[in-house]
mmCIF file of C-alpha atoms in Angstrom:
data_model
loop_
_atom_site.group_PDB
_atom_site.id
_atom_site.type_symbol
_atom_site.label_atom_id
_atom_site.label_comp_id
_atom_site.label_asym_id
_atom_site.label_seq_id
_atom_site.Cartn_x
_atom_site.Cartn_y
_atom_site.Cartn_z
ATOM 1 C CA MET A 243 -24.133 17.177 8.575
ATOM 2 C CA LYS A 244 -26.155 17.204 5.340
ATOM 3 C CA LEU A 245 -25.414 18.123 1.747
ATOM 4 C CA SER A 246 -27.366 21.355 2.120
ATOM 5 C CA ASP A 247 -24.981 22.434 4.901
ATOM 6 C CA LEU A 248 -22.037 22.400 2.499
ATOM 7 C CA LYS A 249 -20.901 24.706 -0.270
ATOM 8 C CA LEU A 250 -20.800 22.042 -2.965
ATOM 9 C CA GLN A 251 -21.784 22.019 -6.620
ATOM 10 C CA GLN A 252 -25.428 20.985 -6.645
ATOM 11 C CA PRO A 253 -26.477 19.063 -8.554
ATOM 12 C CA PRO A 254 -23.215 17.315 -9.504
ATOM 13 C CA ARG A 255 -22.591 17.639 -13.237
ATOM 14 C CA HIS A 256 -19.316 15.759 -13.633
ATOM 15 C CA VAL A 257 -18.343 12.723 -11.531
ATOM 16 C CA LEU A 258 -15.099 10.726 -11.483
ATOM 17 C CA LEU A 259 -15.187 7.161 -10.137
ATOM 18 C CA VAL A 260 -11.919 5.480 -9.147
ATOM 19 C CA PRO A 261 -12.241 1.740 -8.409
ATOM 20 C CA LEU A 262 -8.900 0.625 -6.934
ATOM 21 C CA LEU A 263 -8.357 -3.047 -7.728
ATOM 22 C CA LYS A 264 -6.632 -5.876 -5.879
ATOM 23 C CA GLY A 265 -6.130 -4.118 -2.570
ATOM 24 C CA VAL A 266 -5.334 -7.350 -0.720
ATOM 25 C CA GLU A 267 -4.216 -10.832 -1.708
ATOM 26 C CA ASP A 268 -7.310 -12.940 -1.046
ATOM 27 C CA LEU A 269 -8.087 -15.997 -3.140
ATOM 28 C CA ASN A 270 -11.710 -15.880 -1.969
ATOM 29 C CA GLU A 271 -12.269 -12.352 -3.242
ATOM 30 C CA ASN A 272 -12.706 -11.079 -6.764
ATOM 31 C CA PRO A 273 -9.932 -8.467 -7.209
ATOM 32 C CA ARG A 274 -12.319 -6.443 -9.387
ATOM 33 C CA TRP A 275 -15.024 -6.166 -6.718
ATOM 34 C CA PRO A 276 -14.886 -2.298 -6.603
ATOM 35 C CA GLU A 277 -16.183 -2.203 -10.176
ATOM 36 C CA GLN A 278 -19.604 -3.506 -9.118
ATOM 37 C CA PRO A 279 -20.447 -0.610 -6.757
ATOM 38 C CA ALA A 280 -18.949 1.724 -9.374
ATOM 39 C CA ARG A 281 -21.533 0.476 -11.880
ATOM 40 C CA GLY A 282 -24.268 1.198 -9.346
ATOM 41 C CA LEU A 283 -23.006 4.756 -8.906
ATOM 42 C CA VAL A 284 -22.776 5.312 -12.660
ATOM 43 C CA THR A 285 -26.465 4.446 -12.921
ATOM 44 C CA PHE A 286 -27.386 6.604 -9.915
ATOM 45 C CA TYR A 287 -25.605 9.785 -11.039
ATOM 46 C CA ARG A 288 -26.759 9.498 -14.657
ATOM 47 C CA ASN A 289 -30.386 8.774 -13.809
ATOM 48 C CA ARG A 290 -30.739 11.128 -10.843
ATOM 49 C CA PHE A 291 -28.707 14.126 -12.005
ATOM 50 C CA HIS A 292 -28.052 13.458 -15.710
ATOM 51 C CA ALA A 293 -24.385 13.838 -14.795
ATOM 52 C CA ILE A 294 -21.438 12.990 -17.029
ATOM 53 C CA VAL A 295 -19.673 10.105 -15.286
ATOM 54 C CA LYS A 296 -16.066 9.158 -16.001
ATOM 55 C CA GLN A 297 -14.509 5.972 -14.600
ATOM 56 C CA LEU A 298 -10.848 5.008 -14.370
ATOM 57 C CA HIS A 299 -10.140 1.427 -15.444
ATOM 58 C CA ASN A 300 -7.536 -1.169 -14.482
ATOM 59 C CA VAL A 301 -6.021 0.797 -11.604
ATOM 60 C CA TRP A 302 -3.855 -1.933 -10.060
ATOM 61 C CA SER A 303 -1.179 0.398 -8.688
ATOM 62 C CA TRP A 304 -0.776 4.084 -7.873
ATOM 63 C CA THR A 305 1.312 4.434 -11.016
ATOM 64 C CA ASP A 306 -1.771 3.383 -13.011
ATOM 65 C CA TYR A 307 -3.799 6.026 -11.179
ATOM 66 C CA TYR A 308 -1.299 8.853 -11.829
ATOM 67 C CA GLN A 309 -0.934 7.976 -15.505
ATOM 68 C CA GLN A 310 -4.690 8.143 -16.103
ATOM 69 C CA VAL A 311 -5.120 11.287 -14.009
ATOM 70 C CA GLU A 312 -2.368 13.022 -15.979
ATOM 71 C CA GLN A 313 -4.317 12.375 -19.172
ATOM 72 C CA LEU A 314 -7.457 13.900 -17.641
ATOM 73 C CA ILE A 315 -5.517 16.969 -16.503
ATOM 74 C CA GLN A 316 -4.005 17.431 -19.965
ATOM 75 C CA GLN A 317 -7.529 17.315 -21.403
ATOM 76 C CA GLY A 318 -8.571 20.067 -18.984
ATOM 77 C CA MET A 319 -11.207 17.920 -17.275
ATOM 78 C CA THR A 320 -12.538 18.754 -13.808
ATOM 79 C CA PHE A 321 -15.099 16.973 -11.640
ATOM 80 C CA ASP A 322 -17.625 17.942 -8.985
ATOM 81 C CA ARG A 323 -17.159 14.597 -7.212
ATOM 82 C CA ILE A 324 -14.155 12.253 -7.033
ATOM 83 C CA ILE A 325 -15.132 8.930 -5.488
ATOM 84 C CA PHE A 326 -12.622 6.208 -4.581
ATOM 85 C CA ILE A 327 -13.873 2.661 -4.002
ATOM 86 C CA SER A 328 -11.362 0.280 -2.460
ATOM 87 C CA HIS A 329 -9.967 -1.469 0.560
ATOM 88 C CA GLY A 330 -8.669 1.006 3.086
ATOM 89 C CA GLY A 331 -7.523 1.795 6.587
ATOM 90 C CA TYR A 332 -6.674 4.636 8.926
ATOM 91 C CA ASP A 333 -4.156 5.864 6.354
ATOM 92 C CA GLY A 334 -6.520 5.790 3.418
ATOM 93 C CA PRO A 335 -7.083 3.624 0.336
ATOM 94 C CA VAL A 336 -4.881 0.572 -0.180
ATOM 95 C CA LEU A 337 -3.539 -0.887 -3.399
ATOM 96 C CA LYS A 338 -0.987 -3.600 -4.093
ATOM 97 C CA ASN A 339 2.424 -2.689 -2.689
ATOM 98 C CA ALA A 340 3.945 -1.965 -6.110
ATOM 99 C CA VAL A 341 7.571 -0.942 -6.647
ATOM 100 C CA TYR A 342 7.986 2.580 -8.045
ATOM 101 C CA LEU A 343 11.787 2.792 -7.783
ATOM 102 C CA GLN A 344 14.418 0.080 -8.057
ATOM 103 C CA GLU A 345 18.161 0.526 -7.933
ATOM 104 C CA TYR A 346 20.954 -2.031 -8.159
ATOM 105 C CA LYS A 347 24.572 -0.961 -7.894
ATOM 106 C CA ILE A 348 27.989 -2.128 -6.752
ATOM 107 C CA THR A 349 30.156 0.304 -4.815
ATOM 108 C CA GLY A 350 33.610 -1.046 -4.027
ATOM 109 C CA SER A 351 33.060 -4.507 -2.562
ATOM 110 C CA THR A 352 29.405 -3.897 -1.612
ATOM 111 C CA GLY A 353 26.459 -4.843 -3.784
ATOM 112 C CA LYS A 354 23.098 -3.278 -2.990
ATOM 113 C CA LEU A 355 19.542 -3.709 -4.260
ATOM 114 C CA LEU A 356 17.162 -0.958 -3.141
ATOM 115 C CA LEU A 357 13.410 -1.155 -3.739
ATOM 116 C CA LEU A 358 10.901 1.579 -2.900
ATOM 117 C CA SER A 359 7.218 0.707 -3.068
ATOM 118 C CA GLU A 360 3.871 2.012 -1.845
ATOM 119 C CA ALA A 361 0.464 0.631 -1.061
ATOM 120 C CA GLN A 362 -0.823 3.989 0.219
ATOM 121 C CA PRO A 363 0.349 7.391 -1.041
ATOM 122 C CA GLY A 364 2.782 8.849 1.478
ATOM 123 C CA LEU A 365 3.895 5.571 3.046
ATOM 124 C CA LYS A 366 7.209 4.506 1.525
ATOM 125 C CA ASN A 367 8.096 0.836 1.943
ATOM 126 C CA ILE A 368 11.853 0.323 1.801
ATOM 127 C CA LEU A 369 13.503 -3.006 1.039
ATOM 128 C CA SER A 370 17.299 -3.066 1.106
ATOM 129 C CA LEU A 371 19.480 -6.052 0.219
ATOM 130 C CA THR A 372 23.267 -5.784 0.649
ATOM 131 C CA TYR A 373 26.071 -8.307 0.183
ATOM 132 C CA ASP A 374 29.846 -8.552 -0.141
ATOM 133 C CA VAL A 375 30.626 -9.168 -3.811
ATOM 134 C CA GLU A 376 33.976 -10.750 -2.898
ATOM 135 C CA LYS A 377 32.653 -13.168 -0.297
ATOM 136 C CA ASN A 378 31.155 -15.759 -2.638
ATOM 137 C CA ARG A 379 31.543 -15.477 -6.391
ATOM 138 C CA LEU A 380 28.595 -17.765 -7.122
ATOM 139 C CA PHE A 381 26.264 -15.597 -5.062
ATOM 140 C CA SER A 382 27.571 -12.393 -6.644
ATOM 141 C CA ASP A 383 27.034 -13.815 -10.141
ATOM 142 C CA TYR A 384 23.530 -14.939 -9.120
ATOM 143 C CA MET A 385 22.624 -11.443 -7.944
ATOM 144 C CA ALA A 386 23.951 -9.858 -11.132
ATOM 145 C CA LEU A 387 21.756 -12.166 -13.209
ATOM 146 C CA HIS A 388 18.593 -12.248 -11.089
ATOM 147 C CA TRP A 389 18.238 -8.888 -9.318
ATOM 148 C CA GLN A 390 15.470 -7.779 -11.674
ATOM 149 C CA ASP A 391 13.505 -10.948 -10.906
ATOM 150 C CA LEU A 392 13.936 -10.307 -7.186
ATOM 151 C CA ALA A 393 12.726 -6.718 -7.634
ATOM 152 C CA SER A 394 9.287 -8.025 -8.612
ATOM 153 C CA MET A 395 8.930 -10.113 -5.426
ATOM 154 C CA GLU A 396 7.798 -9.385 -1.871
ATOM 155 C CA TYR A 397 10.143 -9.543 1.120
ATOM 156 C CA ASP A 398 9.269 -13.114 2.148
ATOM 157 C CA GLY A 399 9.738 -14.423 -1.396
ATOM 158 C CA ILE A 400 13.134 -12.755 -1.771
ATOM 159 C CA TRP A 401 14.319 -14.052 1.594
ATOM 160 C CA GLN A 402 13.196 -17.615 0.856
ATOM 161 C CA GLN A 403 14.722 -17.714 -2.626
ATOM 162 C CA LEU A 404 18.086 -16.356 -1.530
ATOM 163 C CA THR A 405 18.177 -18.510 1.606
ATOM 164 C CA ASP A 406 17.514 -21.646 -0.468
ATOM 165 C CA TYR A 407 20.313 -20.679 -2.826
ATOM 166 C CA GLU A 408 22.613 -19.853 0.083
ATOM 167 C CA ILE A 409 22.105 -23.370 1.462
ATOM 168 C CA GLN A 410 23.196 -24.794 -1.890
ATOM 169 C CA ILE A 411 26.422 -22.833 -2.239
ATOM 170 C CA GLN A 412 27.555 -21.823 1.262
ATOM 171 C CA PRO A 413 29.129 -24.641 3.316
ATOM 172 C CA LEU A 414 28.508 -25.004 7.016
ATOM 173 C CA ASP A 415 31.089 -23.828 9.509
ATOM 174 C CA ASN A 416 32.250 -27.241 10.819
ATOM 175 C CA SER A 417 33.577 -25.959 14.131
ATOM 176 C CA CYS A 418 30.275 -24.189 14.800
ATOM 177 C CA TYR A 419 28.258 -27.231 13.786
ATOM 178 C CA GLN A 420 30.270 -29.560 16.010
ATOM 179 C CA ARG A 421 29.900 -27.166 18.908
ATOM 180 C CA TYR A 422 26.111 -27.129 18.739
ATOM 181 C CA CYS A 423 25.068 -30.183 16.744
ATOM 182 C CA SER A 424 27.649 -32.887 17.314
ATOM 183 C CA THR A 425 26.437 -36.465 17.476
ATOM 184 C CA GLU A 426 26.980 -36.451 21.227
ATOM 185 C CA LYS A 427 24.868 -33.338 21.730
ATOM 186 C CA LEU A 428 22.066 -34.492 19.462
ATOM 187 C CA SER A 429 21.804 -37.801 21.318
ATOM 188 C CA LEU A 430 20.613 -35.896 24.367
ATOM 189 C CA TRP A 431 17.547 -34.583 22.545
ATOM 190 C CA SER A 432 14.267 -36.266 21.694
ATOM 191 C CA PRO A 433 13.726 -37.005 17.964
ATOM 192 C CA ARG A 434 11.497 -33.933 17.579
ATOM 193 C CA GLN A 435 13.907 -31.662 19.464
ATOM 194 C CA ARG A 436 16.814 -33.105 17.487
ATOM 195 C CA GLU A 437 15.195 -32.170 14.178
ATOM 196 C CA TYR A 438 14.557 -28.629 15.414
ATOM 197 C CA GLN A 439 18.117 -28.287 16.732
ATOM 198 C CA GLN A 440 19.560 -29.429 13.420
ATOM 199 C CA HIS A 441 17.443 -26.850 11.637
ATOM 200 C CA LEU A 442 18.777 -24.131 13.938
ATOM 201 C CA CYS A 443 22.351 -25.226 13.308
ATOM 202 C CA GLU A 444 21.762 -25.054 9.573
ATOM 203 C CA LEU A 445 20.862 -21.393 10.038
ATOM 204 C CA ILE A 446 23.373 -20.420 12.703
ATOM 205 C CA CYS A 447 26.430 -22.244 11.416
ATOM 206 C CA ARG A 448 26.184 -21.084 7.815
ATOM 207 C CA LYS A 449 27.735 -17.640 7.498
ATOM 208 C CA PRO A 450 25.153 -15.392 5.794
ATOM 209 C CA LEU A 451 25.884 -14.116 2.307
ATOM 210 C CA PHE A 452 23.362 -11.276 2.350
ATOM 211 C CA ASP A 453 21.571 -8.846 4.637
ATOM 212 C CA LEU A 454 17.901 -8.177 3.885
ATOM 213 C CA LYS A 455 15.998 -5.413 5.677
ATOM 214 C CA LYS A 456 12.612 -3.789 5.292
ATOM 215 C CA SER A 457 11.026 -0.732 6.842
ATOM 216 C CA VAL A 458 8.339 1.865 6.207
ATOM 217 C CA GLU A 459 8.799 5.631 6.320
ATOM 218 C CA LEU A 460 6.765 8.717 5.630
ATOM 219 C CA SER A 461 7.183 10.132 2.140
ATOM 220 C CA PRO A 462 5.814 13.687 2.131
ATOM 221 C CA GLU A 463 6.594 14.149 -1.563
ATOM 222 C CA ARG A 464 4.527 11.094 -2.503
ATOM 223 C CA PHE A 465 1.625 12.159 -0.280
ATOM 224 C CA PHE A 466 1.520 15.706 -1.641
ATOM 225 C CA HIS A 467 1.805 14.330 -5.171
ATOM 226 C CA PHE A 468 -1.476 12.517 -4.450
ATOM 227 C CA ALA A 469 -3.045 15.619 -2.870
ATOM 228 C CA THR A 470 -2.007 17.712 -5.881
ATOM 229 C CA SER A 471 -3.665 15.234 -8.249
ATOM 230 C CA LEU A 472 -6.939 15.771 -6.373
ATOM 231 C CA LYS A 473 -6.636 19.559 -6.418
ATOM 232 C CA SER A 474 -5.928 19.474 -10.146
ATOM 233 C CA LEU A 475 -9.157 17.597 -10.845
ATOM 234 C CA LEU A 476 -11.526 19.542 -8.581
ATOM 235 C CA PRO A 477 -13.012 23.053 -8.637
ATOM 236 C CA GLU A 478 -13.317 24.866 -5.322
ATOM 237 C CA ASP A 479 -16.806 23.445 -4.707
ATOM 238 C CA GLY A 480 -15.803 19.854 -5.445
ATOM 239 C CA LEU A 481 -16.007 16.853 -3.079
ATOM 240 C CA ILE A 482 -13.566 13.997 -2.398
ATOM 241 C CA PHE A 483 -15.149 10.768 -1.140
ATOM 242 C CA PHE A 484 -13.182 7.729 0.074
ATOM 243 C CA GLY A 485 -15.371 4.650 -0.099
ATOM 244 C CA ALA A 486 -13.310 2.284 2.062
ATOM 245 C CA CYS A 487 -12.943 1.110 5.658
ATOM 246 C CA ASN A 488 -11.892 3.642 8.314
ATOM 247 C CA PRO A 489 -10.819 6.796 6.431
ATOM 248 C CA GLY A 490 -13.198 8.761 8.652
ATOM 249 C CA SER A 491 -12.352 6.930 11.875
ATOM 250 C CA VAL A 492 -10.547 8.666 14.722
ATOM 251 C CA ALA A 493 -6.849 7.833 14.567
ATOM 252 C CA PRO A 494 -5.286 5.679 17.305
ATOM 253 C CA ASP A 495 -2.986 7.778 19.474
ATOM 254 C CA LYS A 496 0.052 5.517 19.195
ATOM 255 C CA VAL A 497 1.653 3.337 16.557
ATOM 256 C CA GLU A 498 2.713 0.050 18.114
ATOM 257 C CA LEU A 499 4.830 -1.138 15.213
ATOM 258 C CA LYS A 500 6.693 1.016 12.742
ATOM 259 C CA ASP A 501 5.365 -0.866 9.719
ATOM 260 C CA GLU A 502 1.700 -0.581 10.702
ATOM 261 C CA THR A 503 -0.701 2.096 9.508
ATOM 262 C CA GLU A 504 -1.656 5.332 11.261
ATOM 263 C CA LEU A 505 1.735 6.817 10.378
ATOM 264 C CA LEU A 506 0.236 9.421 8.051
ATOM 265 C CA ILE A 507 -2.498 10.752 10.296
ATOM 266 C CA ASN A 508 -0.221 10.797 13.343
ATOM 267 C CA SER A 509 2.430 12.733 11.411
ATOM 268 C CA THR A 510 2.930 16.496 11.078
ATOM 269 C CA LEU A 511 1.906 16.480 7.403
ATOM 270 C CA ALA A 512 -0.418 19.377 6.506
ATOM 271 C CA GLY A 513 -0.412 20.675 10.069
ATOM 272 C CA GLY A 514 -1.011 17.265 11.679
ATOM 273 C CA PRO A 515 -1.467 15.083 13.554
ATOM 274 C CA HIS A 516 -5.070 14.732 12.374
ATOM 275 C CA MET A 517 -8.170 13.054 13.763
ATOM 276 C CA SER A 518 -8.598 10.926 10.639
ATOM 277 C CA TYR A 519 -7.385 10.417 7.081
ATOM 278 C CA VAL A 520 -10.365 12.445 5.867
ATOM 279 C CA HIS A 521 -9.157 15.383 7.988
ATOM 280 C CA LEU A 522 -5.626 15.031 6.593
ATOM 281 C CA VAL A 523 -6.700 14.991 2.934
ATOM 282 C CA SER A 524 -9.149 17.840 3.424
ATOM 283 C CA GLU A 525 -6.413 20.014 4.924
ATOM 284 C CA ALA A 526 -3.829 19.039 2.296
ATOM 285 C CA SER A 527 -6.135 19.442 -0.706
ATOM 286 C CA GLY A 528 -8.239 22.368 0.511
ATOM 287 C CA HIS A 529 -11.456 20.532 -0.377
ATOM 288 C CA ILE A 530 -14.429 19.079 1.438
ATOM 289 C CA THR A 531 -13.590 15.425 2.024
ATOM 290 C CA SER A 532 -15.694 12.551 3.282
ATOM 291 C CA GLY A 533 -15.407 8.877 4.156
ATOM 292 C CA PRO A 534 -17.016 6.165 6.295
ATOM 293 C CA VAL A 535 -16.423 5.789 10.006
ATOM 294 C CA GLY A 536 -15.523 2.143 10.658
ATOM 295 C CA ASP A 537 -15.860 -0.776 8.279
ATOM 296 C CA SER A 538 -17.572 -0.326 4.940
ATOM 297 C CA SER A 539 -18.577 -2.696 2.152
ATOM 298 C CA GLY A 540 -19.084 -1.904 -1.509
ATOM 299 C CA GLU A 541 -22.834 -1.865 -0.899
ATOM 300 C CA ASP A 542 -22.336 0.558 2.009
ATOM 301 C CA VAL A 543 -20.405 2.917 -0.255
ATOM 302 C CA VAL A 544 -23.280 3.109 -2.736
ATOM 303 C CA ASN A 545 -25.944 3.518 -0.058
ATOM 304 C CA ARG A 546 -24.077 6.238 1.830
ATOM 305 C CA ILE A 547 -23.411 8.271 -1.298
ATOM 306 C CA ILE A 548 -27.048 7.998 -2.372
ATOM 307 C CA GLN A 549 -28.170 9.138 1.088
ATOM 308 C CA PHE A 550 -25.646 11.969 1.078
ATOM 309 C CA GLU A 551 -26.696 13.200 -2.382
ATOM 310 C CA SER A 552 -30.328 12.918 -1.224
ATOM 311 C CA ASN A 553 -29.565 15.441 1.544
ATOM 312 C CA ARG A 554 -30.045 13.007 4.412
ATOM 313 C CA PRO A 555 -28.081 13.318 7.702
ATOM 314 C CA GLN A 556 -25.117 10.964 7.949
ATOM 315 C CA ARG A 557 -24.359 9.030 11.130
ATOM 316 C CA HIS A 558 -21.583 6.823 9.808
ATOM 317 C CA LEU A 559 -19.936 9.348 7.513
ATOM 318 C CA CYS A 560 -17.166 11.743 8.463
ATOM 319 C CA ILE A 561 -17.430 15.012 6.481
ATOM 320 C CA VAL A 562 -14.652 17.566 6.881
ATOM 321 C CA VAL A 563 -14.697 21.130 5.621
ATOM 322 C CA PRO A 564 -11.242 22.685 5.302
ATOM 323 C CA PRO A 565 -10.661 25.897 7.244
ATOM 324 C CA THR A 566 -11.178 29.125 5.321
ATOM 325 C CA ASN A 567 -7.943 30.979 4.710
#
């Protein structure tokens, strides 16, 4: 499919670039890498089409994106092209898994910290921490003082911090410890096995003070909030382009683990399941949507957009036209 096959604004007069920063934690990667291909596209659209190009800056979370988009909507701005440049997957562009709702409350004898976060619009990550406020006063006081600090941490960090504190304040169950780690029992093990067995007993024979769980669920309201932001910024003949890995790839049929991706495109959102994320967004937004099939680098994003705007056929680009109502 070529540009001339589509009912798009030609040439593009207004372009919005959205570099999404810090998609993954990688010490070997510059978190601002999407800004480099964005600079290349600014030059291309201005020189080739004399277009007005707007770029969002410092989008580290989806909250940053929505705040800047709201300002554009209030100013009445619309764009012929919206181009995202980021890490991605089968469920679209990825940002840092930032908390957008946190709640701490005590009901009766139960304390609960609830955190909702998202790395991709429509996928709600849920972290729930519960504890008995009457079980250990030191732990309850610690939670009351530090829950806001915990709310800024990932699951592994929270678990490690609370487990370390639990070891300090929660004594071992002596009967349990003697049953599994008595001197007589440990003498039967090799030194290496003995160390491992003692570690297990430290975990098993110390009654837990908290229960920490995490899961991921679909969040239709968050997904359609994202789709609405796109519709608000585009005229009918506008294009959405996802410059990331796999948004145009065919979705795997099954999800092996609940907290993996592919949940969105295998869902019933917008009449799904859908072949790809590009298909899902096109249906939900009512706009022509495009994105690479397979892996894609920042350089690939620039080259594919230049080829597309030059009316060349695309082999590694999925282009979806929404059905006409």
